[in-house]
mmCIF file of C-alpha atoms in Angstrom:
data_model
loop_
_atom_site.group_PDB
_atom_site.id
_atom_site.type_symbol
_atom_site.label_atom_id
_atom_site.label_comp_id
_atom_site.label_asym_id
_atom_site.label_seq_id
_atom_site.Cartn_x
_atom_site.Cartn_y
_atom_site.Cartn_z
ATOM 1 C CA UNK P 24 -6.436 0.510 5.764
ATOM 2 C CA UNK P 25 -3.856 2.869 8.420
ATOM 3 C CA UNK P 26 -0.771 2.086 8.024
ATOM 4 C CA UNK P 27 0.185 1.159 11.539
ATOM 5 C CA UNK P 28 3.948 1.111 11.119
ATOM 6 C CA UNK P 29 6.670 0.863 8.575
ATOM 7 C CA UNK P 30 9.521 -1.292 8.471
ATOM 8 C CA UNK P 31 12.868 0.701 7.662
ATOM 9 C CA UNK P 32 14.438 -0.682 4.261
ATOM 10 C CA UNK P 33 11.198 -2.997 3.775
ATOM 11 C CA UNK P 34 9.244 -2.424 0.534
ATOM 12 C CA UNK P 35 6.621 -0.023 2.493
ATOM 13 C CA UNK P 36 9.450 2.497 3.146
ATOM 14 C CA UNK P 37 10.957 2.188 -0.330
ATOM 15 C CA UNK P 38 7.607 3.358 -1.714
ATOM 16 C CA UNK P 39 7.336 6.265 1.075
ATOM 17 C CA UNK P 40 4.977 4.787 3.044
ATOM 18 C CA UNK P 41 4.356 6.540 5.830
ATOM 19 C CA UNK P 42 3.092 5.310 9.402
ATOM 20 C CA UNK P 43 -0.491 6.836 9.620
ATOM 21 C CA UNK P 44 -1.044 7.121 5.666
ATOM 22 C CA UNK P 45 -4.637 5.321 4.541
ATOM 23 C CA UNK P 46 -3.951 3.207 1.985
ATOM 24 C CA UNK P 47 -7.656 3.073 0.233
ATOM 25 C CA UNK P 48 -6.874 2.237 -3.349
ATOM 26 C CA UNK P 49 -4.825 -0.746 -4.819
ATOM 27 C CA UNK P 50 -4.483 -1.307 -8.960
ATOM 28 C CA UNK P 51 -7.470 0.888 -9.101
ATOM 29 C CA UNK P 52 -9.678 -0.877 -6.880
ATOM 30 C CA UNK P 53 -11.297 0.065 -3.638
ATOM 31 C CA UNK P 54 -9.812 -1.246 -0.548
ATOM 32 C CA UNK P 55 -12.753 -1.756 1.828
ATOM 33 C CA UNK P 56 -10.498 -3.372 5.102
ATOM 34 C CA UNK P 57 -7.416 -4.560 5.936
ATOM 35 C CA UNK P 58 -8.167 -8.628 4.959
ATOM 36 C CA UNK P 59 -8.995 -7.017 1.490
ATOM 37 C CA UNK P 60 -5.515 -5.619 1.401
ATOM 38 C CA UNK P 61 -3.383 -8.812 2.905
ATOM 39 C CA UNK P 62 -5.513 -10.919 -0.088
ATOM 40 C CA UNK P 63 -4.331 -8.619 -2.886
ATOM 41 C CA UNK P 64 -1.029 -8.173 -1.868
ATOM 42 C CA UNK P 65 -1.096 -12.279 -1.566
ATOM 43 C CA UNK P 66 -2.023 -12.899 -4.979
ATOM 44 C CA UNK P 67 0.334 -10.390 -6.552
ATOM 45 C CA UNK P 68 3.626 -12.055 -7.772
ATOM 46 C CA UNK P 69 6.759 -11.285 -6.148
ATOM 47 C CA UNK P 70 8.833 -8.688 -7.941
ATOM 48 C CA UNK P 71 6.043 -7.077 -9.423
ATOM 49 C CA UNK P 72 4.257 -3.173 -8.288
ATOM 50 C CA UNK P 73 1.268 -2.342 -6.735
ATOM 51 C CA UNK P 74 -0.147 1.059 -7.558
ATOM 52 C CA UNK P 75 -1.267 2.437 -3.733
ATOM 53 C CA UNK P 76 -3.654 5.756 -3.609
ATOM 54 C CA UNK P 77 -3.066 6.935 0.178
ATOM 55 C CA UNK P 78 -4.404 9.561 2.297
ATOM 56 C CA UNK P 79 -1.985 11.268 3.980
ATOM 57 C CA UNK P 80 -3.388 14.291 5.741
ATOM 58 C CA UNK P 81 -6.219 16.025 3.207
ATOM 59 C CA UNK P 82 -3.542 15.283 0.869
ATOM 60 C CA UNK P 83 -4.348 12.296 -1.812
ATOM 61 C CA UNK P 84 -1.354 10.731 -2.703
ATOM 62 C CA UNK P 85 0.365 8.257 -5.580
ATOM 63 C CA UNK P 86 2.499 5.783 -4.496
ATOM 64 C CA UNK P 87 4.219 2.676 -5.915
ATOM 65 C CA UNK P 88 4.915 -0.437 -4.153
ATOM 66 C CA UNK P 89 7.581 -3.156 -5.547
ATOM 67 C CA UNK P 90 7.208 -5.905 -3.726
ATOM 68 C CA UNK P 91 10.232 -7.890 -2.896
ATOM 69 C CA UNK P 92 11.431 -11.012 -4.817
#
Protein backbone atom coordinates (compact mmCIF):
# COMPACT_ATOMS: atom_id res chain seq x y z
CA UNK A 1 0.00 0.00 0.00
CA UNK A 2 1.72 3.90 -1.05
CA UNK A 3 1.08 6.09 1.21
CA UNK A 4 -0.61 8.75 -0.84
CA UNK A 5 -0.53 11.56 1.69
CA UNK A 6 -0.17 12.30 5.34
CA UNK A 7 -2.22 14.29 7.49
CA UNK A 8 -0.06 16.80 9.70
CA UNK A 9 -0.63 15.97 13.56
CA UNK A 10 -2.80 12.77 12.50
CA UNK A 11 -1.53 9.41 13.82
CA UNK A 12 0.34 8.69 10.29
CA UNK A 13 2.68 11.68 10.94
CA UNK A 14 3.18 10.89 14.62
CA UNK A 15 4.60 7.52 13.55
CA UNK A 16 6.80 9.25 10.63
CA UNK A 17 4.89 8.27 7.98
CA UNK A 18 5.96 9.56 5.09
CA UNK A 19 3.94 10.41 1.76
CA UNK A 20 5.35 7.81 -0.79
CA UNK A 21 6.51 5.15 1.96
CA UNK A 22 4.98 1.37 1.10
CA UNK A 23 3.51 0.21 3.92
CA UNK A 24 3.74 -3.82 3.18
CA UNK A 25 3.74 -5.32 6.63
CA UNK A 26 1.19 -4.86 9.55
CA UNK A 27 1.58 -7.01 13.13
CA UNK A 28 3.72 -9.25 11.08
CA UNK A 29 1.48 -10.00 8.38
CA UNK A 30 1.65 -9.35 4.69
CA UNK A 31 -0.31 -6.55 3.36
CA UNK A 32 -1.38 -7.66 -0.13
CA UNK A 33 -3.67 -4.16 -1.11
CA UNK A 34 -4.99 -1.33 0.25
CA UNK A 35 -8.73 -3.00 1.36
CA UNK A 36 -6.39 -5.45 3.32
CA UNK A 37 -4.97 -2.49 5.15
CA UNK A 38 -8.40 -0.30 5.80
CA UNK A 39 -9.80 -4.00 7.33
CA UNK A 40 -6.92 -4.34 9.79
CA UNK A 41 -6.68 -1.02 10.83
CA UNK A 42 -10.75 -1.41 11.33
CA UNK A 43 -10.59 -4.19 13.60
CA UNK A 44 -7.77 -2.85 15.74
CA UNK A 45 -9.08 -1.07 18.94
CA UNK A 46 -8.67 2.49 19.33
CA UNK A 47 -5.72 3.48 21.47
CA UNK A 48 -3.84 0.57 20.71
CA UNK A 49 -0.31 0.25 18.03
CA UNK A 50 0.12 -1.20 14.91
CA UNK A 51 3.61 -2.39 14.09
CA UNK A 52 4.07 -0.96 10.15
CA UNK A 53 7.26 -2.42 8.04
CA UNK A 54 7.55 0.36 5.16
CA UNK A 55 9.62 0.81 2.21
CA UNK A 56 10.92 3.94 1.96
CA UNK A 57 13.46 4.18 -0.82
CA UNK A 58 15.69 0.65 -0.79
CA UNK A 59 15.52 1.41 2.76
CA UNK A 60 13.21 -1.15 4.98
CA UNK A 61 11.92 0.59 7.72
CA UNK A 62 10.18 0.04 11.46
CA UNK A 63 7.54 2.09 12.32
CA UNK A 64 4.85 2.29 15.03
CA UNK A 65 1.43 3.47 14.63
CA UNK A 66 -0.88 4.51 17.80
CA UNK A 67 -3.97 4.90 16.66
CA UNK A 68 -6.07 7.59 18.14
CA UNK A 69 -8.66 7.08 20.95
Amino acid sequence: VVVADVAINSPAHQSGLLKGDLIYSMNGEDIPNKEGFEKNIKKTQKGKAISLRVYRGEESIDLLLNLSN
